[in-house]
PDB file of C-alpha atoms in Angstrom:
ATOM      1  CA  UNK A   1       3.826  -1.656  20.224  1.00  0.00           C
ATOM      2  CA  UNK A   2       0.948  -3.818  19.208  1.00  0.00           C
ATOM      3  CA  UNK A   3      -2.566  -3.919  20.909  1.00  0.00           C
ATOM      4  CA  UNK A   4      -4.744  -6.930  20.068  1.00  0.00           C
ATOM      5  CA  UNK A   5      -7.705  -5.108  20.992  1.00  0.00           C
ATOM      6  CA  UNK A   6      -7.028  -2.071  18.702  1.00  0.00           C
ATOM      7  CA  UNK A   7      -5.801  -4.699  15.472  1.00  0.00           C
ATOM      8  CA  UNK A   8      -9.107  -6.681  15.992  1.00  0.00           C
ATOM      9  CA  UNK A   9     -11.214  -3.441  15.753  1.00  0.00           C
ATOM     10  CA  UNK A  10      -9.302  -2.159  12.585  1.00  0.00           C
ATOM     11  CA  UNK A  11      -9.450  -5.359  10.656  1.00  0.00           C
ATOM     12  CA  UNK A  12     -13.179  -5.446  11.363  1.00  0.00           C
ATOM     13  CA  UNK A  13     -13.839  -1.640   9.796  1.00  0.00           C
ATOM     14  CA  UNK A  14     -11.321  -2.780   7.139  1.00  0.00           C
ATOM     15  CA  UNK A  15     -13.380  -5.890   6.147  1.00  0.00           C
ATOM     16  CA  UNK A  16     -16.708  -4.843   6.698  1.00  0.00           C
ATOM     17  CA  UNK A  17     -18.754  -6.273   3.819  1.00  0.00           C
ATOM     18  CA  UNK A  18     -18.630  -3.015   1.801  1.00  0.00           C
ATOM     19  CA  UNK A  19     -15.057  -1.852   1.831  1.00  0.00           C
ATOM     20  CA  UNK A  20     -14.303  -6.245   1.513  1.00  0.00           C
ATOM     21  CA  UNK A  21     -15.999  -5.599  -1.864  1.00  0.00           C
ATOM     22  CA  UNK A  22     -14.439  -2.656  -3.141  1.00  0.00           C
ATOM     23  CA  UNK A  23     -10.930  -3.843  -1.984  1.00  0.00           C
ATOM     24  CA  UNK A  24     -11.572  -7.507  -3.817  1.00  0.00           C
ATOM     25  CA  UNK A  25     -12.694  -6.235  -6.981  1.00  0.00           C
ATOM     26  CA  UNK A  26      -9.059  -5.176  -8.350  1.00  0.00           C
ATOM     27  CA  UNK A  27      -7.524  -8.419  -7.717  1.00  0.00           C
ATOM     28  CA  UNK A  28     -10.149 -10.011  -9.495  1.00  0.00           C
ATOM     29  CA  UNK A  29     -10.303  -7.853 -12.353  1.00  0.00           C
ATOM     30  CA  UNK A  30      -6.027  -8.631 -12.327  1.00  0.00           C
ATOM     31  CA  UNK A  31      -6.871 -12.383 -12.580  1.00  0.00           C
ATOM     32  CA  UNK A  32      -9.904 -12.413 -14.687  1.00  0.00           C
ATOM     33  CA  UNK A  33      -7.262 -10.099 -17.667  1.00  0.00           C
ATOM     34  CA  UNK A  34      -4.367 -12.361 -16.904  1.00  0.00           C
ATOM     35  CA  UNK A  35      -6.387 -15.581 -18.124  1.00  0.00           C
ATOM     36  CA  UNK A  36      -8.083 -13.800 -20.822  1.00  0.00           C
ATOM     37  CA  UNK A  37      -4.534 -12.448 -22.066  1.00  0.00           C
ATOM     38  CA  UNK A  38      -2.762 -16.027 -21.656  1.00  0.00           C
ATOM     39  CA  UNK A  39      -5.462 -17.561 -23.500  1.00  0.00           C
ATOM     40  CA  UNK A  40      -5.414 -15.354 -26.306  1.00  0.00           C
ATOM     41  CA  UNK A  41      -1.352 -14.452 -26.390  1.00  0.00           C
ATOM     42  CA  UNK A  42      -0.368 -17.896 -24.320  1.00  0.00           C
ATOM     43  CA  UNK A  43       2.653 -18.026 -22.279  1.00  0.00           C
ATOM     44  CA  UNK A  44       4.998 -14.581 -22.834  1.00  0.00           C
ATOM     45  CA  UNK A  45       7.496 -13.451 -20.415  1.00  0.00           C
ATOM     46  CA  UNK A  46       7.227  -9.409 -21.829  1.00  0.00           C
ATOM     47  CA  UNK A  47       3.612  -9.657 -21.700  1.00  0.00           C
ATOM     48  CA  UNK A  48       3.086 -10.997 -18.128  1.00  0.00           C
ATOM     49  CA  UNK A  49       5.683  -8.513 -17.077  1.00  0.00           C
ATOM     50  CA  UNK A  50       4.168  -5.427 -19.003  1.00  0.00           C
ATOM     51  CA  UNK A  51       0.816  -6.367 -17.167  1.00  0.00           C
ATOM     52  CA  UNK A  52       2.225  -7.040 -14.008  1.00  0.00           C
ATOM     53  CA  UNK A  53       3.914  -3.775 -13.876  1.00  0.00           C
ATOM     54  CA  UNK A  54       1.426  -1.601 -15.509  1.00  0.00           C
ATOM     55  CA  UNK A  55      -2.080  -2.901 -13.909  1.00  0.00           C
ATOM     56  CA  UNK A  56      -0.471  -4.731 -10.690  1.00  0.00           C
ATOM     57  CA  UNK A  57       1.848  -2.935  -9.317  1.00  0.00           C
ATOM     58  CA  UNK A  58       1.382   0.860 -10.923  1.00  0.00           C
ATOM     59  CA  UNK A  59      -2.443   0.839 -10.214  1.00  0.00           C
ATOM     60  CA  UNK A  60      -3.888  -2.147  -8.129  1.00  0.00           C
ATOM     61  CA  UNK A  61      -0.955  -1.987  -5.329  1.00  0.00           C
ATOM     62  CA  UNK A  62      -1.581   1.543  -4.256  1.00  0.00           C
ATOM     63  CA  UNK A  63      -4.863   1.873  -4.880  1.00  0.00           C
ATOM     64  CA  UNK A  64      -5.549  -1.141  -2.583  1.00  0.00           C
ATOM     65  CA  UNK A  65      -3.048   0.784  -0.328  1.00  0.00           C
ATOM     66  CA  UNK A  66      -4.953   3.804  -0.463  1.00  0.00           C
ATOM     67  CA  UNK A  67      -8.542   2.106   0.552  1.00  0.00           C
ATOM     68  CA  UNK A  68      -6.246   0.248   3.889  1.00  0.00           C
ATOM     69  CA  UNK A  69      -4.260   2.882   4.699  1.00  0.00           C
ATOM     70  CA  UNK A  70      -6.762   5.723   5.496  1.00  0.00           C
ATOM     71  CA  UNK A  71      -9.162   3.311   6.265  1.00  0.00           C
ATOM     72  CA  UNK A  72      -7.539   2.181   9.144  1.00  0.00           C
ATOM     73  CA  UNK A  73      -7.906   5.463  10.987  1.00  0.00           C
ATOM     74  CA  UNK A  74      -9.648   8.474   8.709  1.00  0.00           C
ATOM     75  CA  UNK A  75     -12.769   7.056   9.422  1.00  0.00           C
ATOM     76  CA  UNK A  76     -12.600   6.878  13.221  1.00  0.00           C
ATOM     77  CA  UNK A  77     -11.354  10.177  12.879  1.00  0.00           C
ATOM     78  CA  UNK A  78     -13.776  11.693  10.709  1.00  0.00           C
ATOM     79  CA  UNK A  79     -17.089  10.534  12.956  1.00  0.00           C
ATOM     80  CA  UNK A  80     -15.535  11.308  16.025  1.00  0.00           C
ATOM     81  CA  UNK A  81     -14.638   8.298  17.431  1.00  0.00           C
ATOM     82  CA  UNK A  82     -10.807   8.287  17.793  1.00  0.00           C
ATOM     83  CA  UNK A  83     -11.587   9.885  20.481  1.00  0.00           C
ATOM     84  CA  UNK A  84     -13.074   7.019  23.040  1.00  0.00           C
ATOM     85  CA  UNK A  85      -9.812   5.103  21.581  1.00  0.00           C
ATOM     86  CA  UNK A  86      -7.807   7.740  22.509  1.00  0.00           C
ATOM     87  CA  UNK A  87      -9.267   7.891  26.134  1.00  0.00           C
ATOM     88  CA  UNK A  88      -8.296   4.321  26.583  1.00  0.00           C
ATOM     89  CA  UNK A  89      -4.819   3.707  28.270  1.00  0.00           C
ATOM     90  CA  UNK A  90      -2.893   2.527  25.324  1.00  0.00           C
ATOM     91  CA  UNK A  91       0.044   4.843  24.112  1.00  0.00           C
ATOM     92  CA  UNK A  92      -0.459   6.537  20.770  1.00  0.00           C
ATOM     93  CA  UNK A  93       2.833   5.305  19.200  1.00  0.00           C
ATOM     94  CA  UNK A  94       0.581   2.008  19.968  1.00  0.00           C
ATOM     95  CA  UNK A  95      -2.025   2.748  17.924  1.00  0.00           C
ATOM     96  CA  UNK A  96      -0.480   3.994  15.031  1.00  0.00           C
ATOM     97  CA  UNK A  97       2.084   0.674  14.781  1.00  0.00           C
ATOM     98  CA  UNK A  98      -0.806  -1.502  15.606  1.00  0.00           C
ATOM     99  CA  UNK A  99      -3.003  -0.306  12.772  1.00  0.00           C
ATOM    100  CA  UNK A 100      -0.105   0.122  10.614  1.00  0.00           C
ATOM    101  CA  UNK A 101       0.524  -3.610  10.861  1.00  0.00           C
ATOM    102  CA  UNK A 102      -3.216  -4.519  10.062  1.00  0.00           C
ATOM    103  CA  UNK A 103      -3.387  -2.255   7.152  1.00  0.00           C
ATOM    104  CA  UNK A 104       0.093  -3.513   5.505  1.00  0.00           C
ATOM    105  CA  UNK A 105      -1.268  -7.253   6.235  1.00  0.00           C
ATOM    106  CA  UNK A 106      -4.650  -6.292   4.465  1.00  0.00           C
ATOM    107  CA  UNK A 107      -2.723  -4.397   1.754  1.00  0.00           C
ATOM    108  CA  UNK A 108      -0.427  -7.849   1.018  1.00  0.00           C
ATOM    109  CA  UNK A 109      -3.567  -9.638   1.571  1.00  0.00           C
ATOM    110  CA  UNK A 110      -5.341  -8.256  -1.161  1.00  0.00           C
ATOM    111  CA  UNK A 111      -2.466  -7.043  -3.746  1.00  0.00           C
ATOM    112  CA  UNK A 112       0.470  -9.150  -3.201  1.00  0.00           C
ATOM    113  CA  UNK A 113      -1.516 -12.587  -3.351  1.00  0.00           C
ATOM    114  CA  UNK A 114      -3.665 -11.556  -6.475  1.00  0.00           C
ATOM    115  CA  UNK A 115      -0.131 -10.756  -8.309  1.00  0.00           C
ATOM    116  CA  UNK A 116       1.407 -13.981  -7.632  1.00  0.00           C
ATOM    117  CA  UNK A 117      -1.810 -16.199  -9.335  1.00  0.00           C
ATOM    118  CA  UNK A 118      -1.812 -13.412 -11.839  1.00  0.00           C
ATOM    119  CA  UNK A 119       1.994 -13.832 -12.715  1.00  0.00           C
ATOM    120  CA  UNK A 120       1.386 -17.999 -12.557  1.00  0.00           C
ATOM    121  CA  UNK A 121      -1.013 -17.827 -15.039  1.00  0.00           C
ATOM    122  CA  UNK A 122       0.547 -15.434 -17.470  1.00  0.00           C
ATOM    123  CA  UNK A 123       3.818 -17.259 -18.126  1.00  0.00           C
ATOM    124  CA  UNK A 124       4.222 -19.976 -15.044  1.00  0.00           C
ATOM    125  CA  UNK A 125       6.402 -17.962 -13.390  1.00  0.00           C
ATOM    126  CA  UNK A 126       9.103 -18.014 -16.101  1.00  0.00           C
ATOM    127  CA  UNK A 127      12.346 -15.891 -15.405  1.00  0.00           C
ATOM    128  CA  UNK A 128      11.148 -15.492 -11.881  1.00  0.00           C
ATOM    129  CA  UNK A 129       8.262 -12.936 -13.222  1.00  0.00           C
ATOM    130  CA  UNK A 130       5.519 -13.640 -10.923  1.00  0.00           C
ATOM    131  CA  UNK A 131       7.750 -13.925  -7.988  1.00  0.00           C
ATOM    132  CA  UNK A 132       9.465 -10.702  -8.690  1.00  0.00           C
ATOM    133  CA  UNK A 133       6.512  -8.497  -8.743  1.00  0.00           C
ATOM    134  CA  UNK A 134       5.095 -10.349  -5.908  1.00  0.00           C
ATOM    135  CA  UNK A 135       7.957  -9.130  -3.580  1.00  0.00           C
ATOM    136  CA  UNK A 136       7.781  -5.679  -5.113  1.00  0.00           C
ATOM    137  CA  UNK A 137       3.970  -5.287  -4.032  1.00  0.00           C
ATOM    138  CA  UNK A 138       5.059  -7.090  -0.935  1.00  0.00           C
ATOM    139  CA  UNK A 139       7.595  -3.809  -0.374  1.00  0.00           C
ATOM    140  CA  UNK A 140       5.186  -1.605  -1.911  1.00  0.00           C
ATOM    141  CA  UNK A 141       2.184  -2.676   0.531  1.00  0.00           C
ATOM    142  CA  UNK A 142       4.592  -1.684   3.700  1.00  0.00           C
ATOM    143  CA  UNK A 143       5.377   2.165   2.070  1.00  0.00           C
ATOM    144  CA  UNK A 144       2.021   2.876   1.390  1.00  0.00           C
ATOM    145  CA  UNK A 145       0.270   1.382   4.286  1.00  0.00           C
ATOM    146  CA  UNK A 146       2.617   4.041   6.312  1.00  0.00           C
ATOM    147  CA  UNK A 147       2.323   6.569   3.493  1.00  0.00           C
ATOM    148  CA  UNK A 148      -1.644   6.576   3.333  1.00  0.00           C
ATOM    149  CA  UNK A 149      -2.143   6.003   6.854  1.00  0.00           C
ATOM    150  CA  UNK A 150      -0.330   9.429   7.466  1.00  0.00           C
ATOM    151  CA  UNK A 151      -2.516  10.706   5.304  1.00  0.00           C
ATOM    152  CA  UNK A 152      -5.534   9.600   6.961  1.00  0.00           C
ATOM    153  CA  UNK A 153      -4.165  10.875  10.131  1.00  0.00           C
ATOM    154  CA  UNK A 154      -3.696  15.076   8.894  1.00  0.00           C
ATOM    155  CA  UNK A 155      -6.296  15.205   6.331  1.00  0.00           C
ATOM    156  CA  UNK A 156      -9.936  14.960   6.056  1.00  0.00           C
ATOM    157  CA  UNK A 157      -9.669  14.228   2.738  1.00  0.00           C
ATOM    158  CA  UNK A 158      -6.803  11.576   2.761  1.00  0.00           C
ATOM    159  CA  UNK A 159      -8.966   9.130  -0.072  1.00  0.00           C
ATOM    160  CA  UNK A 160      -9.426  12.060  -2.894  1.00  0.00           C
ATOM    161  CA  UNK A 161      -5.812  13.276  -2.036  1.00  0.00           C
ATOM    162  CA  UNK A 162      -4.319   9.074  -1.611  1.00  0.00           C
ATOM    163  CA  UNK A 163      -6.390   8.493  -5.026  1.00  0.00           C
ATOM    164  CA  UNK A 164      -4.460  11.755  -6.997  1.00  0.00           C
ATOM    165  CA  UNK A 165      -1.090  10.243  -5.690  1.00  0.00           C
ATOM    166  CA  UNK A 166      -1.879   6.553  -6.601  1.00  0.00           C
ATOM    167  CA  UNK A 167      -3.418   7.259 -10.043  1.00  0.00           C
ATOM    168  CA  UNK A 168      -1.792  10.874 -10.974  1.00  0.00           C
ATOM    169  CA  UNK A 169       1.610  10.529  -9.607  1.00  0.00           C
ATOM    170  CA  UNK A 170       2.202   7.016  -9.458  1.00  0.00           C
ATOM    171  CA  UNK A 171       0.277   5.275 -12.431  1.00  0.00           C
ATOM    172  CA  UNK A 172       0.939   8.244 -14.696  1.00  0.00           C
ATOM    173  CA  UNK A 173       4.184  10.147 -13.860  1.00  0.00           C
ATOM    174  CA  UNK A 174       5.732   7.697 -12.079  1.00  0.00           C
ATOM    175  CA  UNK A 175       5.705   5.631 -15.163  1.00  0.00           C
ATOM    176  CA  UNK A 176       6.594   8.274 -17.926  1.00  0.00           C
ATOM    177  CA  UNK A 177       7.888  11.273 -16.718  1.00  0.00           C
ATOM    178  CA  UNK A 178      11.719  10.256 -16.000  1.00  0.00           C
ATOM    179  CA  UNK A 179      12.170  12.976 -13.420  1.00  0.00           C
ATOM    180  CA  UNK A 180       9.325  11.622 -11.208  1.00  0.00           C
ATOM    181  CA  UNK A 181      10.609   7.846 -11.106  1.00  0.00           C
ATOM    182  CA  UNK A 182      12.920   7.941  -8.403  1.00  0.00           C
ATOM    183  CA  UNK A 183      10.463   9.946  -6.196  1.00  0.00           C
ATOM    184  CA  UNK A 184       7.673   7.166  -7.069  1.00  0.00           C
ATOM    185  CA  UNK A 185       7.502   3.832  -4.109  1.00  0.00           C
ATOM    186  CA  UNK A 186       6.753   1.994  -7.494  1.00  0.00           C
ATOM    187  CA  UNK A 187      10.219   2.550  -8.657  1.00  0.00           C
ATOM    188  CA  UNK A 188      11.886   1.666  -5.534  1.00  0.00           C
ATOM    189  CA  UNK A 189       9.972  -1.708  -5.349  1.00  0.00           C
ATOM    190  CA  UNK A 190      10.693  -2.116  -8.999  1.00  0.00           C
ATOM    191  CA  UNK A 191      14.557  -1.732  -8.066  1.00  0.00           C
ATOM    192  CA  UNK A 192      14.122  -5.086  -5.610  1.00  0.00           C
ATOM    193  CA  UNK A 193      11.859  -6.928  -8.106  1.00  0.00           C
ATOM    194  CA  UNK A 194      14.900  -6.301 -10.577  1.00  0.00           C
ATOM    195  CA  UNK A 195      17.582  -8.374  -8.240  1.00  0.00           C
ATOM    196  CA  UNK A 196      14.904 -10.985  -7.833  1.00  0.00           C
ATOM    197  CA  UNK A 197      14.737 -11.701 -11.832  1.00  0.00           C
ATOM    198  CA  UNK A 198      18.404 -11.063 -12.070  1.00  0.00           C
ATOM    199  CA  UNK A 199      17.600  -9.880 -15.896  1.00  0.00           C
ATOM    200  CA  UNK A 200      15.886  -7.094 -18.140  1.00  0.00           C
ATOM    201  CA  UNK A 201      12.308  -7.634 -18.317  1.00  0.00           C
ATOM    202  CA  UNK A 202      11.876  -6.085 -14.930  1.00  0.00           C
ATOM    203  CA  UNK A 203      14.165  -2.901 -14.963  1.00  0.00           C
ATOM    204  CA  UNK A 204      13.832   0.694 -12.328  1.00  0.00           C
ATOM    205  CA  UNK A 205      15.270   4.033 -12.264  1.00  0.00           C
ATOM    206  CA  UNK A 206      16.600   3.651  -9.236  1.00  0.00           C
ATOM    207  CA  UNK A 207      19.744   1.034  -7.487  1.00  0.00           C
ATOM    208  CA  UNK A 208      18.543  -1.487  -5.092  1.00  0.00           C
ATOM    209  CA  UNK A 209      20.725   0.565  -2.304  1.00  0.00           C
ATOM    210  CA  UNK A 210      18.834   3.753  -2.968  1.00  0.00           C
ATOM    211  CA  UNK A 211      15.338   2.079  -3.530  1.00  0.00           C
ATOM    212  CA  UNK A 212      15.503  -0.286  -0.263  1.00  0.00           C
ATOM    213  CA  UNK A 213      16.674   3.151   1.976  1.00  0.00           C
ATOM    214  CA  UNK A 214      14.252   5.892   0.388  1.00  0.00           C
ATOM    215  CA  UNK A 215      11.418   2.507   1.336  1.00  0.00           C
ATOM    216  CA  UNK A 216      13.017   2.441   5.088  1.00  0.00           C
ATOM    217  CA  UNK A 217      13.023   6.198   5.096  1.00  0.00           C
ATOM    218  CA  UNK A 218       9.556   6.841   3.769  1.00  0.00           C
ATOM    219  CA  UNK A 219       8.223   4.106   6.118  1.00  0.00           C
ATOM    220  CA  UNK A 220       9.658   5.186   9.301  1.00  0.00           C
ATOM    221  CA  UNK A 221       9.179   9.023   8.881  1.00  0.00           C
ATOM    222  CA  UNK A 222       5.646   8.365   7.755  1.00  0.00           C
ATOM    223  CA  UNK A 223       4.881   6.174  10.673  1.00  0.00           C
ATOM    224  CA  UNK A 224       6.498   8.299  13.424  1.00  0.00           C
ATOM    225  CA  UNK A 225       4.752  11.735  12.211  1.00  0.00           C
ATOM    226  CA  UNK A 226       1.445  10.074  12.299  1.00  0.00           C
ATOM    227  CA  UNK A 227       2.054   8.988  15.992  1.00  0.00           C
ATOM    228  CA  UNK A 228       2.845  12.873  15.913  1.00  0.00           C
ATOM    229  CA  UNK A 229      -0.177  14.618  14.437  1.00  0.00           C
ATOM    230  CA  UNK A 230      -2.173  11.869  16.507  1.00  0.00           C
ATOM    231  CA  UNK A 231      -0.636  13.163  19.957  1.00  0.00           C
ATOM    232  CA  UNK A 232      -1.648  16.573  18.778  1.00  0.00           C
ATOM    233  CA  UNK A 233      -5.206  15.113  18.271  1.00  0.00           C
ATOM    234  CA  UNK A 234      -4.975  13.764  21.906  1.00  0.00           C
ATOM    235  CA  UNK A 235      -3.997  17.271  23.014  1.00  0.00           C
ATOM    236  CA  UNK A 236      -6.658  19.208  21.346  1.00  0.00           C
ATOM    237  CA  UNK A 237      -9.282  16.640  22.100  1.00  0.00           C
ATOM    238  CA  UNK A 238      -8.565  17.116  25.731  1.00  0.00           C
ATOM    239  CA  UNK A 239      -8.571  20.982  25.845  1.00  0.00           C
TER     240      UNK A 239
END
């Protein structure tokens, strides 16, 4: 279920020198506020977790998931060229996993690393903070890898529509409207960052039990009706 071949051509349109800009420049902005904020407010658990949550996890996670996750496969898809992958011998559930896996590791890679510094420097990791949030973009990246990916795969317009989820539904209802929160992957992770700190700084809508399944689900449904909709795109391609 994993091609080398296939992985080594998505990481390279993934980190061409363009996109490797655009996807670096939200974990540096994360950074750059976190020592700005802990020299000005110095070491405060509520802070570091406020920022964490609000500009980590609610906006850089799935943005960076959005830019990885359609990335991996609108593009080829878009110009044309899924279809000389396509008429190589590999099996399309194949394709889908392997460039799943490459744009999860990019999405950890870029989001899940930045929030650990970020959480060292805000408070030193104090009551687990930095760790916590770490594993919940950790979760986070796997969802919507698979989520955006899908995306990528049915629509032509998978970064406008990935960009209204990430910054409409998730930054914005996910975070206020109460109704919304246990349909938001940002609550779900929140629900596993919550058993890591053990306490009430990090808090979610949602139990670990049903945040950890509806993660699984989402995942595995999102992942096998790409390998779908890209069987179709074999099909059509060939008539």
């Amino acid at each position: 279920m994993y091609d080398p071949t296939v992985a080594r051509l998505t990481y390279r349109a993934l980190l061409g020198r363009r996109r490797a800009l655009i996807l670096g420049a939200l974990p540096v902005l994360l950074i750059a506020i976190s020592v700005v904020v802990r020299g000005l407010a110095g070491a405060d658990d509520q802070t570091a977790s406020d920022l964490l949550g609000g500009l980590a996890l609610a906006t850089m996670v799935p943005i960076i998931g959005v830019i990885a996750g359609t990335g991996a496969i609108g593009p080829e898809i878009d110009d044309g060229s899924v279809v000389y992958l396509l008429s190589k011998p590999i099996k399309r559930p194949t394709i889908i996993v392997t460039k799943l896996i490459v744009a999860i590791a990019v999405t950890m890679v870029f989001s899940a690393l930045p929030t650990l510094i970020a959480g060292f420097v805000l408070n030193g990791n104090g009551q687990q903070i930095a760790v916590a949030y770490t594993v919940a973009a950790l979760v986070a990246s796997i969802a919507y890898a698979a989520l955006f990916l899908l995306l990528g795969t049915v629509s032509r317009h998978a970064v406008v529509f990935g960009l209204v989820y990430a910054l409409v539904w998730e930054a914005l209802f996910g975070s206020l409207v109460p109704g919304a929160r246990t349909l938001s992957v940002q609550q779900w992770s929140l629900a596993v960052a919550h058993k890591v700190t053990g306490g009430e700084l990090v808090t979610s809508d949602v139990s670990l039990t049903t945040g950890t399944v509806l993660l699984v689900v989402v995942t595995v449904l999102a992942t096998w009706y790409a390998g779908q909709k890209l069987r179709s795109l074999t099909l059509a391609g060939e008539e």
